[in-house]
Amino acid sequence: MVKRIIAILLSVLMLTLGFSGCGSSENEIEIDEDVLSVNSFLPTDKYVKKLGRTEEVESGLWLAYSGSDAEFSFNGTKATVTILGDDTINSEDWNSVPRIAIYVNGELVVDEMLMEESTTFTVFESEEAQDCVIKIVKLSETGNSTCVIGSIEVEAYGAIKPTSDKEYTIEFIGDSITCGYGVDAEDQNSSFSTRTENASKSYAYLTAQLLDADYSLVSKSGHGIISGYTSDGTIQSWGVMSQFYECFGSGSGTVNGVTPDSVERDFKNNPVDLVVINLGTNDYSYTGSDPDKQNEYKTAYVEFIKQVRENNPDAYILCALGIMGNELYPMVEAAVSEYVAETGDDKITSFEFDVQNASDGYGADWHPSEVTQQKSAEALAEFIKEWLGW
């Protein structure tokens, strides 16, 4: 106990003199691995592993898309994490604020809606030092709000460290299904809210877990290949995913006046091994059974595959559809065949999900339930294992 008190006093003195362990500077002092001390870090590459499309900003690590994630490990007695809202956090629309989850050694310890400009969570506290892995995940989607992981403060032996990379990384491109829209809602009669949106229960996140892979979700509710969701059959160009694919994020949640869709994605330094495209559910609200419109979807799909390939030259590509309806799946198969015939690229195939079953229940607005998402993940993971030998 005396040793611990002395260590704490030393760390307070260091902080008073300006010797913080803040991750924003590479010119910091070395932190003694043998001394329990209090230090604060910003979530840079040196200290955390980033999953999904994240962006470093002055105040920390900006999270936009569903499932954006930062992970780190340490040996110590306490950890606090500060999460900052974006420029619109004071909005009165509380159904659109970010939902955040924080895990300690795989156990969920925080599941909160961010209501304030800054919120600090004590995520771990112990009398004795322990090895800990902290995982911070944005559960809600980019279209409604974003947030920033600010300072991470630990009482620990040494600095926090990034967790290890997995052998494979999968990128999932999708719509509300991939976001986990309404998966925590009571039933299909519930309407949209970020409160019931949960990326950690989406088939995409679960597939990555089943394959022990790292992941990135590039997903927006209502979006598609040629049209966003439409209730009157008119094309909705605002919902075309290709216009956002090369961006860090999208939506109205700005940070320091910067919009997520104005920041380019660095594909070169963030390679993936597999890209899963799951787009078409919203397009069908536009195409219906009209063969000309369906052909329009197929043609645009081929062009989107080319865009994905240009940015991911070494990745396999899997084109999937079917959870909320498989009407356009034949066009997905046709697009893949046409793309292969034109380019000779054979690192691509298609996969048809089972359509959701009423006996498995529904999420908000007839979206997939937790049971359906889990079944879809198991089927997709099994297909990927057989196809790629993972």
Coordinates of C-alpha atoms in Angstrom, one line a residue:
M1 CA 0.0 0.0 0.0
V2 CA 2.8 2.4 0.9
K3 CA 4.5 1.7 -2.5
R4 CA 1.2 2.5 -4.2
I5 CA 0.8 5.8 -2.4
I6 CA 4.4 6.8 -3.2
A7 CA 3.8 5.9 -6.9
I8 CA 0.6 8.0 -7.0
L9 CA 2.4 11.0 -5.4
L10 CA 5.2 10.7 -7.9
S11 CA 2.7 10.6 -10.8
V12 CA 0.9 13.7 -9.4
L13 CA 4.2 15.5 -9.2
M14 CA 5.0 14.6 -12.8
L15 CA 1.6 15.9 -14.0
T16 CA 2.2 19.1 -12.0
L17 CA 5.5 19.6 -13.8
G18 CA 3.9 19.0 -17.2
F19 CA 5.2 15.5 -17.7
S20 CA 2.0 13.9 -18.9
G21 CA 1.8 10.7 -20.8
C22 CA -0.5 12.4 -23.4
G23 CA -0.5 10.5 -26.6
S24 CA -0.7 13.7 -28.7
S25 CA 3.1 14.2 -28.4
E26 CA 5.9 12.0 -29.6
N27 CA 8.4 14.0 -27.4
E28 CA 7.0 12.7 -24.1
I29 CA 9.0 11.1 -21.3
E30 CA 9.2 7.4 -21.1
I31 CA 6.8 5.9 -18.6
D32 CA 8.3 3.5 -16.1
E33 CA 6.9 0.0 -16.6
D34 CA 7.7 -0.8 -12.9
V35 CA 5.9 2.1 -11.4
L36 CA 2.1 2.4 -11.0
S37 CA 1.4 5.9 -12.2
V38 CA -1.5 8.0 -13.6
N39 CA -1.2 9.1 -17.2
S40 CA -3.4 10.4 -19.9
F41 CA -3.3 9.4 -23.6
L42 CA -5.0 10.5 -26.8
P43 CA -6.1 7.5 -29.0
T44 CA -3.4 7.7 -31.7
D45 CA -1.9 4.7 -33.5
K46 CA 0.8 4.5 -30.9
Y47 CA -1.6 3.7 -28.1
V48 CA -4.8 2.2 -29.6
K49 CA -5.8 -0.2 -32.4
K50 CA -8.3 1.4 -34.7
L51 CA -11.1 -0.6 -36.4
G52 CA -13.5 0.8 -39.0
R53 CA -13.1 4.2 -40.6
T54 CA -11.7 6.4 -37.9
E55 CA -10.0 9.8 -38.2
E56 CA -7.5 11.5 -35.9
V57 CA -8.5 15.1 -35.0
E58 CA -7.0 17.5 -32.5
S59 CA -9.4 16.4 -29.7
G60 CA -9.0 12.7 -30.2
L61 CA -10.3 9.9 -32.5
W62 CA -13.4 10.7 -34.6
L63 CA -15.9 7.9 -35.0
A64 CA -18.6 8.1 -37.7
Y65 CA -19.7 4.8 -39.3
S66 CA -21.4 2.1 -37.3
G67 CA -19.0 -0.2 -35.4
S68 CA -16.1 2.3 -35.5
D69 CA -13.8 1.0 -32.8
A70 CA -10.7 1.6 -30.7
E71 CA -9.0 -1.0 -28.6
F72 CA -6.1 -1.0 -26.1
S73 CA -4.6 -3.0 -23.3
F74 CA -2.8 -2.1 -20.0
N75 CA -1.9 -3.5 -16.6
G76 CA -3.3 -1.3 -13.9
T77 CA -5.9 -0.4 -11.4
K78 CA -8.2 2.2 -13.1
A79 CA -9.2 3.4 -16.5
T80 CA -11.5 6.3 -17.5
V81 CA -12.5 7.2 -21.1
T82 CA -13.8 10.6 -22.2
I83 CA -16.2 10.7 -25.2
L84 CA -16.9 14.0 -26.9
G85 CA -20.0 14.8 -28.9
D86 CA -19.8 16.4 -32.4
D87 CA -20.9 19.9 -33.2
T88 CA -24.6 18.9 -33.2
I89 CA -24.6 17.1 -29.8
N90 CA -26.9 19.7 -28.3
S91 CA -29.7 18.8 -30.7
E92 CA -33.0 18.2 -29.1
D93 CA -33.6 15.1 -31.3
W94 CA -32.5 12.5 -28.7
N95 CA -33.4 9.7 -31.0
S96 CA -30.4 10.7 -33.1
V97 CA -27.5 11.1 -30.6
P98 CA -24.7 8.5 -30.7
R99 CA -24.9 5.2 -28.9
I100 CA -21.6 4.0 -27.4
A101 CA -20.5 0.7 -25.9
I102 CA -17.4 0.0 -23.9
Y103 CA -16.1 -3.5 -23.1
V104 CA -13.5 -4.6 -20.5
N105 CA -12.1 -8.0 -21.1
G106 CA -15.0 -8.8 -23.3
E107 CA -17.6 -7.7 -20.7
L108 CA -20.0 -4.9 -21.6
V109 CA -19.5 -2.2 -18.9
V110 CA -21.0 0.9 -20.7
D111 CA -23.9 1.1 -23.1
E112 CA -25.0 4.8 -23.2
M113 CA -26.5 7.5 -25.4
L114 CA -24.2 10.6 -25.5
M115 CA -26.3 13.5 -24.3
E116 CA -23.5 15.9 -23.4
E117 CA -20.7 17.6 -25.1
S118 CA -18.3 15.6 -23.0
T119 CA -18.9 12.5 -20.9
T120 CA -16.3 10.7 -18.8
F121 CA -16.8 7.0 -18.0
T122 CA -14.9 5.1 -15.3
V123 CA -14.7 1.7 -17.0
F124 CA -12.4 -0.2 -14.7
E125 CA -11.4 0.1 -11.1
S126 CA -9.6 -2.4 -8.9
E127 CA -7.6 -2.6 -5.7
E128 CA -5.0 -4.8 -7.4
A129 CA -3.5 -4.3 -10.8
Q130 CA -4.9 -6.5 -13.5
D131 CA -4.4 -7.0 -17.3
C132 CA -7.2 -5.3 -19.1
V133 CA -8.3 -5.0 -22.7
I134 CA -10.6 -2.0 -23.3
K135 CA -12.8 -1.9 -26.5
I136 CA -14.8 1.3 -27.4
V137 CA -17.4 0.8 -30.1
K138 CA -19.9 3.3 -31.8
L139 CA -23.1 1.3 -32.0
S140 CA -25.1 3.8 -34.0
E141 CA -24.7 5.0 -37.6
T142 CA -23.0 7.9 -39.2
G143 CA -26.1 9.4 -40.8
N144 CA -27.4 10.8 -37.6
S145 CA -24.4 11.7 -35.4
T146 CA -20.8 11.2 -34.8
C147 CA -18.5 11.4 -31.8
V148 CA -14.9 11.6 -30.7
I149 CA -12.9 9.4 -28.3
G150 CA -11.0 12.0 -26.3
S151 CA -8.6 11.4 -23.5
I152 CA -7.9 8.0 -22.0
E153 CA -6.6 8.1 -18.4
V154 CA -5.2 5.0 -16.7
E155 CA -3.5 4.3 -13.4
A156 CA -1.2 1.6 -14.7
Y157 CA 2.3 0.2 -15.0
G158 CA 3.5 1.7 -18.3
A159 CA 1.6 3.1 -21.2
I160 CA -1.5 1.7 -22.8
K161 CA -0.8 -0.4 -25.9
P162 CA -2.8 -1.3 -29.1
T163 CA -4.2 -4.8 -29.2
S164 CA -2.8 -7.1 -31.9
D165 CA -4.1 -7.2 -35.4
K166 CA -6.1 -10.2 -36.6
E167 CA -4.9 -12.3 -39.5
Y168 CA -7.7 -11.0 -41.8
T169 CA -9.7 -7.8 -42.2
I170 CA -13.2 -7.6 -43.7
E171 CA -15.0 -4.5 -44.9
F172 CA -18.8 -4.7 -45.1
I173 CA -20.6 -2.2 -47.3
G174 CA -24.3 -2.1 -46.6
D175 CA -27.5 -0.3 -45.6
S176 CA -29.6 -0.4 -42.4
I177 CA -29.3 -4.1 -42.1
T178 CA -25.5 -3.8 -41.8
C179 CA -26.0 -1.0 -39.3
G180 CA -28.1 -3.1 -37.0
Y181 CA -31.1 -0.8 -37.4
G182 CA -33.8 -1.5 -34.8
V183 CA -32.3 -4.8 -33.6
D184 CA -32.8 -3.8 -30.0
A185 CA -36.4 -2.5 -30.6
E186 CA -39.4 -4.3 -29.0
D187 CA -41.0 -5.2 -32.4
Q188 CA -41.7 -4.2 -36.0
N189 CA -44.1 -1.4 -34.8
S190 CA -41.2 0.6 -33.4
S191 CA -39.7 3.4 -35.5
F192 CA -36.1 4.4 -36.0
S193 CA -34.0 5.5 -33.1
T194 CA -30.3 5.4 -32.5
R195 CA -31.3 4.1 -29.1
T196 CA -32.3 0.7 -30.6
E197 CA -29.5 0.6 -33.3
N198 CA -26.7 -1.8 -32.4
A199 CA -23.9 -2.5 -34.8
S200 CA -22.5 -5.2 -32.4
K201 CA -25.6 -7.3 -33.1
S202 CA -25.4 -6.9 -36.9
Y203 CA -24.6 -9.9 -39.1
A204 CA -21.4 -8.0 -40.2
Y205 CA -19.9 -7.5 -36.8
L206 CA -20.9 -11.1 -35.8
T207 CA -19.4 -12.6 -39.0
A208 CA -16.1 -10.9 -38.2
Q209 CA -16.3 -12.4 -34.7
L210 CA -17.0 -15.9 -36.0
L211 CA -14.0 -15.6 -38.3
D212 CA -11.8 -14.0 -35.7
A213 CA -11.2 -11.1 -38.2
D214 CA -10.9 -7.4 -37.9
Y215 CA -13.6 -5.4 -39.6
S216 CA -14.9 -2.2 -41.0
L217 CA -18.5 -1.2 -41.5
V218 CA -19.4 1.3 -44.3
S219 CA -23.1 1.3 -43.9
K220 CA -26.0 3.8 -44.1
S221 CA -29.7 3.3 -43.6
G222 CA -31.8 3.8 -46.7
H223 CA -28.9 3.6 -49.2
G224 CA -28.4 1.4 -52.3
I225 CA -26.7 1.1 -55.6
I226 CA -28.8 3.4 -57.8
S227 CA -31.4 4.7 -55.3
G228 CA -32.1 5.3 -51.7
Y229 CA -35.4 4.0 -50.2
T230 CA -38.4 5.5 -51.9
S231 CA -42.1 5.2 -50.9
D232 CA -43.5 6.5 -54.2
G233 CA -41.2 4.8 -56.8
T234 CA -39.2 7.9 -57.7
I235 CA -35.4 7.5 -57.7
Q236 CA -33.6 8.9 -54.7
S237 CA -30.1 9.9 -55.7
W238 CA -29.2 11.1 -52.2
G239 CA -29.0 7.4 -51.2
V240 CA -26.4 6.2 -53.7
M241 CA -23.6 4.5 -51.7
S242 CA -20.9 5.0 -54.3
Q243 CA -20.8 8.8 -53.6
F244 CA -19.8 8.1 -50.0
Y245 CA -17.6 5.0 -50.4
E246 CA -14.4 6.9 -50.7
C247 CA -15.2 9.2 -47.7
F248 CA -14.3 8.8 -44.1
G249 CA -18.0 9.0 -43.2
S250 CA -21.2 10.9 -44.1
G251 CA -24.0 12.7 -42.4
S252 CA -24.5 16.0 -40.6
G253 CA -22.4 15.4 -37.5
T254 CA -19.5 17.8 -38.0
V255 CA -16.4 18.2 -35.9
N256 CA -14.9 21.7 -35.8
G257 CA -17.1 22.5 -38.8
V258 CA -15.7 19.6 -40.9
T259 CA -18.2 17.1 -42.4
P260 CA -17.3 13.4 -42.5
D261 CA -17.9 13.2 -46.3
S262 CA -15.3 15.9 -46.9
V263 CA -12.5 13.7 -45.5
E264 CA -11.1 11.1 -47.9
R265 CA -10.5 7.5 -46.9
D266 CA -6.9 6.4 -47.0
F267 CA -7.3 3.0 -48.7
K268 CA -3.5 2.5 -49.3
N269 CA -2.7 2.4 -45.6
N270 CA -5.9 0.5 -44.6
P271 CA -5.9 -2.6 -46.8
V272 CA -8.6 -5.3 -46.3
D273 CA -8.6 -8.9 -47.3
L274 CA -12.3 -9.2 -48.2
V275 CA -15.0 -6.7 -49.1
V276 CA -18.7 -7.8 -48.6
I277 CA -21.2 -5.7 -50.5
N278 CA -24.8 -6.0 -49.3
L279 CA -26.8 -3.4 -51.2
G280 CA -30.1 -3.8 -53.1
T281 CA -32.9 -3.9 -50.5
N282 CA -33.6 -0.1 -50.9
D283 CA -33.0 -0.2 -54.6
Y284 CA -35.9 -2.7 -54.9
S285 CA -38.3 0.0 -53.6
Y286 CA -37.4 1.9 -56.8
T287 CA -37.0 -0.9 -59.3
G288 CA -39.8 -3.2 -58.2
S289 CA -40.3 -5.9 -60.9
D290 CA -39.7 -3.5 -63.8
P291 CA -37.0 -5.2 -66.0
D292 CA -35.6 -1.9 -67.3
K293 CA -35.0 -0.6 -63.8
Q294 CA -33.6 -3.9 -62.6
N295 CA -31.2 -3.8 -65.5
E296 CA -30.3 -0.3 -64.5
Y297 CA -29.5 -1.6 -61.1
K298 CA -27.3 -4.4 -62.6
T299 CA -25.3 -2.0 -64.8
A300 CA -24.7 0.4 -61.8
Y301 CA -23.7 -2.6 -59.7
V302 CA -21.0 -3.5 -62.1
E303 CA -19.6 0.0 -61.9
F304 CA -19.7 -0.1 -58.1
I305 CA -17.7 -3.3 -58.1
K306 CA -15.1 -1.6 -60.3
Q307 CA -14.9 1.3 -57.8
V308 CA -14.5 -1.1 -54.9
R309 CA -11.8 -3.0 -56.9
E310 CA -9.9 0.2 -57.7
N311 CA -9.6 1.0 -54.1
N312 CA -9.0 -2.5 -52.9
P313 CA -6.7 -4.1 -55.6
D314 CA -5.8 -7.2 -53.6
A315 CA -9.1 -8.0 -51.8
Y316 CA -11.6 -10.7 -52.5
I317 CA -15.1 -9.3 -53.2
L318 CA -18.3 -11.0 -52.1
C319 CA -21.7 -9.6 -53.4
A320 CA -24.5 -10.6 -51.1
L321 CA -28.2 -9.9 -50.8
G322 CA -31.5 -11.4 -49.4
I323 CA -32.1 -10.9 -45.7
M324 CA -35.0 -8.5 -46.2
G325 CA -35.9 -9.8 -49.7
N326 CA -34.1 -11.6 -52.5
E327 CA -35.9 -10.1 -55.5
L328 CA -32.8 -8.4 -56.9
Y329 CA -30.4 -11.3 -56.1
P330 CA -30.5 -12.6 -59.8
M331 CA -29.3 -9.1 -60.8
V332 CA -26.5 -9.3 -58.3
E333 CA -25.4 -12.6 -59.9
A334 CA -25.7 -11.2 -63.3
A335 CA -23.6 -8.1 -62.3
V336 CA -20.8 -10.4 -61.0
S337 CA -20.9 -12.5 -64.1
E338 CA -20.7 -9.4 -66.4
Y339 CA -17.9 -7.9 -64.3
V340 CA -15.8 -11.1 -64.5
A341 CA -16.4 -11.5 -68.2
E342 CA -15.4 -7.9 -68.8
T343 CA -12.3 -7.7 -66.5
G344 CA -11.1 -11.3 -66.1
D345 CA -11.1 -10.7 -62.3
D346 CA -11.9 -14.0 -60.6
K347 CA -11.5 -12.9 -57.0
I348 CA -15.2 -12.3 -56.7
T349 CA -18.4 -14.3 -56.1
S350 CA -22.0 -13.9 -54.8
F351 CA -23.9 -15.1 -51.8
E352 CA -27.6 -15.3 -51.2
F353 CA -28.8 -14.9 -47.6
D354 CA -32.0 -16.6 -46.4
V355 CA -34.9 -14.2 -46.2
Q356 CA -35.9 -13.4 -42.7
N357 CA -38.6 -15.5 -41.1
A358 CA -41.5 -14.2 -39.1
S359 CA -41.0 -16.8 -36.5
D360 CA -37.6 -15.2 -35.6
G361 CA -39.3 -11.9 -34.9
Y362 CA -38.5 -8.4 -36.2
G363 CA -36.7 -5.3 -35.2
A364 CA -38.0 -1.8 -35.8
D365 CA -39.8 -1.2 -39.1
W366 CA -39.6 -4.9 -40.0
H367 CA -35.8 -5.0 -39.9
P368 CA -34.0 -8.2 -38.9
S369 CA -34.2 -9.3 -35.3
E370 CA -31.2 -10.4 -33.2
V371 CA -32.0 -14.0 -34.1
T372 CA -32.1 -13.3 -37.8
Q373 CA -28.8 -11.3 -37.6
Q374 CA -27.1 -14.2 -35.8
K375 CA -28.4 -16.8 -38.3
S376 CA -27.2 -14.6 -41.2
A377 CA -23.8 -14.2 -39.7
E378 CA -23.4 -18.0 -39.2
A379 CA -24.4 -18.7 -42.8
L380 CA -22.1 -16.0 -44.2
A381 CA -19.1 -17.0 -42.0
E382 CA -19.5 -20.6 -43.1
F383 CA -19.6 -19.6 -46.8
I384 CA -16.5 -17.5 -46.4
K385 CA -14.7 -20.4 -44.7
E386 CA -15.5 -22.7 -47.5
W387 CA -14.7 -20.2 -50.3
L388 CA -11.4 -18.7 -48.9
G389 CA -10.3 -21.5 -46.5
W390 CA -10.2 -19.1 -43.5

